[in-house]
Amino acid sequence: MSKILEIFNTMEYGPAPEAPDAVKAWLDEHGRKFGLFINNEWVTPKGAKFYSSINPSNGELLAETTQAGQKEVDAAVGAAREAFKTWSKTPGVTRARYLYAIARNLQKHSRLLAVLESMDNGKPIRESRDIDVPLLARHFYYYAGWAQLMETELRDYQPVGVVGQIIPWNFPLLMLAWKIAPAIAMGNTVVLKPASYTRLTALLFAEIVAEAGLPAGVVNVITGSSSAGSMIVEHPDVDKIAFTGSTDVGRTLRKQTAGSGKKLSLELGGKSPFVVFDDADLDGAVEGVVDAIWFNQGQVCCAGSRLIVQENVAGKFIQKLKARMEHMRVGDPLDKAIDMGAIVDQSQWDTIDGWVKTGIAEGGECFQPNIALPEKGLFYKPTLITGLDPAAATVQEEIFGPVLVSLTFRTPSEAIELANNTRYGLAASVWSDNINLALDVASKIKAGSVWVNCTNQFDGASGFGGYRESGYGREGGREGLFEYLRPTWMDRPRPEFVLDEKKKWGEHVPTLPTQPTVARANGHSLPPIDRTPKMYIGGKQVRPDGAYTSSVLSAKGKLIGQVGDGNRKDIRDAVEAAHAAHVAKPGWAMRHGYNRSQILYFIAENLDARNAEFVKRIVEMTGRTQKSAQAEVDASVERLFTYAAWADKYGGSVQETTLRGITVAVNEPVGVIGIACPDEMPLLGFVSLMAPAIARGNTVVMIPSQKYPLSAMDFYQVLDTSDVPGGVVNIVTGDRDHLVKTLVQHEDVDSLWYFGSAEGSYHVENESAANMKRTWTGYGLPRDWLDREQGEGHEFLHEATQVKNIWVPTGE
Ligand code: NAP
């Protein structure tokens, strides 16, 4: 009786432990030793090395798992390749049945999965049971639907092939679902490598999938260290790499796959802002912070780890937050009544602690509540560091632990500036009771997911992924499908090139005067009136900075014009102009689609008015027939019409997530795009790339065909008469790779499209790793620009946009 009274008076939670017995029985059944899961069978290589999987909450050895080597990776890729032959041909409706069966089977084993996840990773059972595992099943149900619909809704696409998938340890099951479900739904087969700290649930998952009857080889699970991951990445028979993990490893993978023709999607780190305005429900926002940063011990890529509070309520808010922190419960992950479990590994614990020490050294004031931690196990208190400078390393770098830093702001524009003051762009939370303000801020924060008055919302129906150094590609939703698809007309690119080690890529000696093979024949003895096109930057014709010129010869070797030989400075000026046109108020991106479409129609109209002149120019430059040149000009006009049409029809969609409210997927422009055009079709190639980019609100720096630049130079006169604001389209002529090198290294260029050589494509992809720019390269392979699918398919719009999902709860 006195005990009940005591509990009533203190209102303390008692322990509510989840039993580990079923997990232990499963581990025992496997003799606490696991092989690799290849072709629906357990494979233990001869002389295999093992790795100990440890429960981080108590240090207990859970099981030994295999360290795969090259032979095993080859076997898994081989199994996936073999299975691809039939799985890719299996009708979508049949694949849907399999995904549905997997989802059902996952639900049947949900408790086992949740308990094992908590034991292996250290996360609270409340989270693995109520978030990770339900979302795991949800993704398979969601993508079962897309498998069903693929043949009707995605008929211009085919699967990519064998996909290598590498995942981190913070959401082992969820990350696996994000990757495997869309991949196999679209007819791909998979080799998955879980992170070393958390290998066990992927192995249990493999068994559950096999039990559901998935054909052998469709899903293979390889355990191993980072070197096994690297072997998957390097494997010539892998067609796509899907990676989730740190930005540094993402960078390595970008370099490793450069020039290979493998598709690559990268879901990387973050340092997401959590913005609180003075009119927000402060108590609600405090609960939001708890979910944002202490969910999964803060080991969340999109954790709201930078609190940005309006100055006039900051004191009050921090006080409330500290009071709430005093009531947080840290303890046994299997206790249903705890808020935070264990940190995944000692090394991660040390990293977190190191960051807290750095924060203090940087002048921050560190607060940790006076709460008890279990004596044994890797536990860390929820931590708040205030008083840091926005440039402090602790504010800028991802800590990946339960550590929140806080800053203050006065005005909405200051809040946006602080929120965007990061190299990352994964997610953000905005708290305000003023819907206009909240949505305005949401639209201006550069991040793939923005949660309004909520945080850490996920669902199969909504894409997730980053801007900037948080990576590229989306997982989830319809947008997540495109990572696992290739247009039907396109084979896996297998570019062939030999790297010229002696010549530094992009090096260029300014061009000297050219001796035409045929003397000028202009019909009389006077020299012709000179018309040397200049660069086109910021809406003005400007002379090349270096004052060098290169000659353009006709197909017959006759001098037909001269163009500026651009250099680094010209590119920098062009990027500056493009950047200014993008961010100016109202910038190009902020114009409504109707206005952009009108301008594109106007360009088409003015191009058509000079149709004959452009035909003549193409014939003169390329030596092609009049008919062929005419087809190119007509197609260019038509293409402008296509993108005038798309300018107001690709804004995004409403996602049907499980949120009670609205989730809107907005197709935002990427920003400043550098575009190196192909030589095949000097006008059509230029227009086909410029038009989708500007239709969707990007500004561009165009490098026209190096061989045939004159059509593009004639084109700027068309732009000049078509109301295109200065800086939206900038044109720099010269040596393609020399100019591209500066573009790809430029911090203010958000994406690079390159349709030059295979070797150039390699360099572009390789150099892009520096700031994780998006790239789109042609690998020097032929593309029929006249063909509608190849010259104006969905791919172009996809490359011209990035999806931001804004989540707005409604109702109670
Ligand atoms: P990590 O060190 O980058 O490792 C991720 C995965 O890559 C692991 O499986 C790892 O294997 C493997 N790996 C490491 N080096 C490799 C290499 N050179 N080649 C091929 N594979 C390699 O990241 P983590 O510490 O596991 O996870 C934390 C990071 O993931 C954080 O930065 C977090 O923000 C990010 N993350 C991002 C998202 C997102 O959706 N954007 C979601 C979750 C997490 P081993 O474990 O065997 O070393």
PDB file of C-alpha atoms and ligand atoms in Angstrom, residues 166-171 175 178 193-197 199 224-231 233 243-247 249-250 252-253 256 266-270 300-302 348 398 400 426 464-466 470 475, ligand 1:
ATOM      1  CA  ILE A 166      25.383   0.323 -48.512  1.00  0.00           C
ATOM      2  CA  ILE A 167      23.683   1.519 -45.363  1.00  0.00           C
ATOM      3  CA  PRO A 168      24.614   3.060 -41.998  1.00  0.00           C
ATOM      4  CA  TRP A 169      23.948   1.828 -38.485  1.00  0.00           C
ATOM      5  CA  ASN A 170      21.492   4.414 -37.158  1.00  0.00           C
ATOM      6  CA  PHE A 171      18.306   2.993 -38.754  1.00  0.00           C
ATOM      7  CA  MET A 175      17.526   2.334 -44.354  1.00  0.00           C
ATOM      8  CA  TRP A 178      14.248   2.692 -48.236  1.00  0.00           C
ATOM      9  CA  LYS A 193      25.845  -4.350 -47.055  1.00  0.00           C
ATOM     10  CA  PRO A 194      24.709  -3.267 -43.599  1.00  0.00           C
ATOM     11  CA  ALA A 195      26.980  -1.222 -41.349  1.00  0.00           C
ATOM     12  CA  SER A 196      29.353  -3.201 -39.185  1.00  0.00           C
ATOM     13  CA  TYR A 197      27.888  -2.049 -35.865  1.00  0.00           C
ATOM     14  CA  ARG A 199      24.433  -6.304 -39.003  1.00  0.00           C
ATOM     15  CA  GLY A 224      31.713  -7.061 -43.987  1.00  0.00           C
ATOM     16  CA  SER A 225      33.780  -4.035 -43.254  1.00  0.00           C
ATOM     17  CA  SER A 226      34.183  -0.894 -45.331  1.00  0.00           C
ATOM     18  CA  SER A 227      36.538  -2.795 -47.647  1.00  0.00           C
ATOM     19  CA  ALA A 228      33.665  -5.126 -48.581  1.00  0.00           C
ATOM     20  CA  GLY A 229      31.607  -1.991 -49.265  1.00  0.00           C
ATOM     21  CA  SER A 230      34.368  -0.748 -51.475  1.00  0.00           C
ATOM     22  CA  MET A 231      34.433  -4.046 -53.389  1.00  0.00           C
ATOM     23  CA  VAL A 233      31.277  -0.133 -55.325  1.00  0.00           C
ATOM     24  CA  PHE A 243      24.652   4.781 -50.408  1.00  0.00           C
ATOM     25  CA  THR A 244      23.559   6.223 -47.100  1.00  0.00           C
ATOM     26  CA  GLY A 245      26.221   7.343 -44.709  1.00  0.00           C
ATOM     27  CA  SER A 246      28.643  10.118 -43.975  1.00  0.00           C
ATOM     28  CA  THR A 247      29.491  12.862 -46.429  1.00  0.00           C
ATOM     29  CA  VAL A 249      32.518   8.342 -47.451  1.00  0.00           C
ATOM     30  CA  GLY A 250      29.989   9.670 -49.983  1.00  0.00           C
ATOM     31  CA  THR A 252      35.011   8.711 -51.744  1.00  0.00           C
ATOM     32  CA  LEU A 253      32.254   6.793 -53.522  1.00  0.00           C
ATOM     33  CA  GLN A 256      35.422   5.786 -57.072  1.00  0.00           C
ATOM     34  CA  LEU A 266      23.955   9.560 -51.989  1.00  0.00           C
ATOM     35  CA  GLU A 267      22.040  10.169 -48.771  1.00  0.00           C
ATOM     36  CA  LEU A 268      24.562  11.888 -46.562  1.00  0.00           C
ATOM     37  CA  GLY A 269      24.961  13.865 -43.380  1.00  0.00           C
ATOM     38  CA  GLY A 270      23.166  16.896 -42.050  1.00  0.00           C
ATOM     39  CA  VAL A 300      19.779  10.785 -36.914  1.00  0.00           C
ATOM     40  CA  CYS A 301      20.929  12.265 -40.212  1.00  0.00           C
ATOM     41  CA  CYS A 302      18.099  14.803 -40.172  1.00  0.00           C
ATOM     42  CA  GLN A 348      30.843   6.969 -31.462  1.00  0.00           C
ATOM     43  CA  GLU A 398      27.546  16.974 -37.740  1.00  0.00           C
ATOM     44  CA  PHE A 400      25.604  12.597 -34.693  1.00  0.00           C
ATOM     45  CA  LEU A 426      18.895  17.615 -45.446  1.00  0.00           C
ATOM     46  CA  PHE A 464      13.638  12.016 -48.495  1.00  0.00           C
ATOM     47  CA  GLY A 465      17.035  13.343 -49.480  1.00  0.00           C
ATOM     48  CA  GLY A 466      19.365  16.262 -49.448  1.00  0.00           C
ATOM     49  CA  SER A 470      23.693  16.178 -47.854  1.00  0.00           C
ATOM     50  CA  GLU A 475      14.401   7.738 -51.320  1.00  0.00           C
TER      51      GLU A 475
HETATM   52  P1  NAP B   1      29.709   5.750 -42.722  1.00  0.00           P
HETATM   53  O1  NAP B   1      30.905   5.598 -41.895  1.00  0.00           O
HETATM   54  O2  NAP B   1      29.781   6.635 -43.907  1.00  0.00           O
HETATM   55  O3  NAP B   1      29.291   4.274 -43.146  1.00  0.00           O
HETATM   56  C1  NAP B   1      28.129   3.999 -43.862  1.00  0.00           C
HETATM   57  C2  NAP B   1      28.257   2.657 -44.546  1.00  0.00           C
HETATM   58  O4  NAP B   1      29.297   2.729 -45.509  1.00  0.00           O
HETATM   59  C3  NAP B   1      28.633   1.507 -43.625  1.00  0.00           C
HETATM   60  O5  NAP B   1      28.015   0.352 -44.102  1.00  0.00           O
HETATM   61  C4  NAP B   1      30.129   1.416 -43.791  1.00  0.00           C
HETATM   62  O6  NAP B   1      30.654   0.148 -43.500  1.00  0.00           O
HETATM   63  C5  NAP B   1      30.252   1.717 -45.264  1.00  0.00           C
HETATM   64  N1  NAP B   1      31.553   2.247 -45.673  1.00  0.00           N
HETATM   65  C6  NAP B   1      32.432   2.975 -44.948  1.00  0.00           C
HETATM   66  N2  NAP B   1      33.496   3.319 -45.709  1.00  0.00           N
HETATM   67  C7  NAP B   1      33.268   2.790 -46.940  1.00  0.00           C
HETATM   68  C8  NAP B   1      33.972   2.808 -48.164  1.00  0.00           C
HETATM   69  N3  NAP B   1      35.127   3.431 -48.294  1.00  0.00           N
HETATM   70  N4  NAP B   1      33.440   2.175 -49.218  1.00  0.00           N
HETATM   71  C9  NAP B   1      32.249   1.552 -49.139  1.00  0.00           C
HETATM   72  N5  NAP B   1      31.538   1.493 -48.007  1.00  0.00           N
HETATM   73  C10 NAP B   1      32.025   2.122 -46.916  1.00  0.00           C
HETATM   74  O7  NAP B   1      28.454   6.272 -41.907  1.00  0.00           O
HETATM   75  P2  NAP B   1      27.893   5.753 -40.534  1.00  0.00           P
HETATM   76  O8  NAP B   1      28.803   6.224 -39.457  1.00  0.00           O
HETATM   77  O9  NAP B   1      27.578   4.311 -40.633  1.00  0.00           O
HETATM   78  O10 NAP B   1      26.501   6.534 -40.480  1.00  0.00           O
HETATM   79  C11 NAP B   1      26.378   7.820 -40.047  1.00  0.00           C
HETATM   80  C12 NAP B   1      26.247   8.772 -41.206  1.00  0.00           C
HETATM   81  O11 NAP B   1      25.159   8.410 -42.037  1.00  0.00           O
HETATM   82  C13 NAP B   1      25.936  10.186 -40.730  1.00  0.00           C
HETATM   83  O12 NAP B   1      26.722  11.102 -41.419  1.00  0.00           O
HETATM   84  C14 NAP B   1      24.471  10.349 -41.098  1.00  0.00           C
HETATM   85  O13 NAP B   1      24.071  11.676 -41.278  1.00  0.00           O
HETATM   86  C15 NAP B   1      24.369   9.549 -42.340  1.00  0.00           C
HETATM   87  N6  NAP B   1      22.986   9.173 -42.630  1.00  0.00           N
HETATM   88  C16 NAP B   1      22.330   9.791 -43.645  1.00  0.00           C
HETATM   89  C17 NAP B   1      20.998   9.483 -43.917  1.00  0.00           C
HETATM   90  C18 NAP B   1      20.264  10.150 -45.048  1.00  0.00           C
HETATM   91  O14 NAP B   1      19.217   9.660 -45.420  1.00  0.00           O
HETATM   92  N7  NAP B   1      20.758  11.224 -45.593  1.00  0.00           N
HETATM   93  C19 NAP B   1      20.346   8.536 -43.137  1.00  0.00           C
HETATM   94  C20 NAP B   1      21.037   7.934 -42.106  1.00  0.00           C
HETATM   95  C21 NAP B   1      22.358   8.256 -41.853  1.00  0.00           C
HETATM   96  P3  NAP B   1      31.220  -0.177 -42.021  1.00  0.00           P
HETATM   97  O15 NAP B   1      30.119   0.079 -41.084  1.00  0.00           O
HETATM   98  O16 NAP B   1      31.589  -1.595 -42.129  1.00  0.00           O
HETATM   99  O17 NAP B   1      32.374   0.753 -41.814  1.00  0.00           O
END
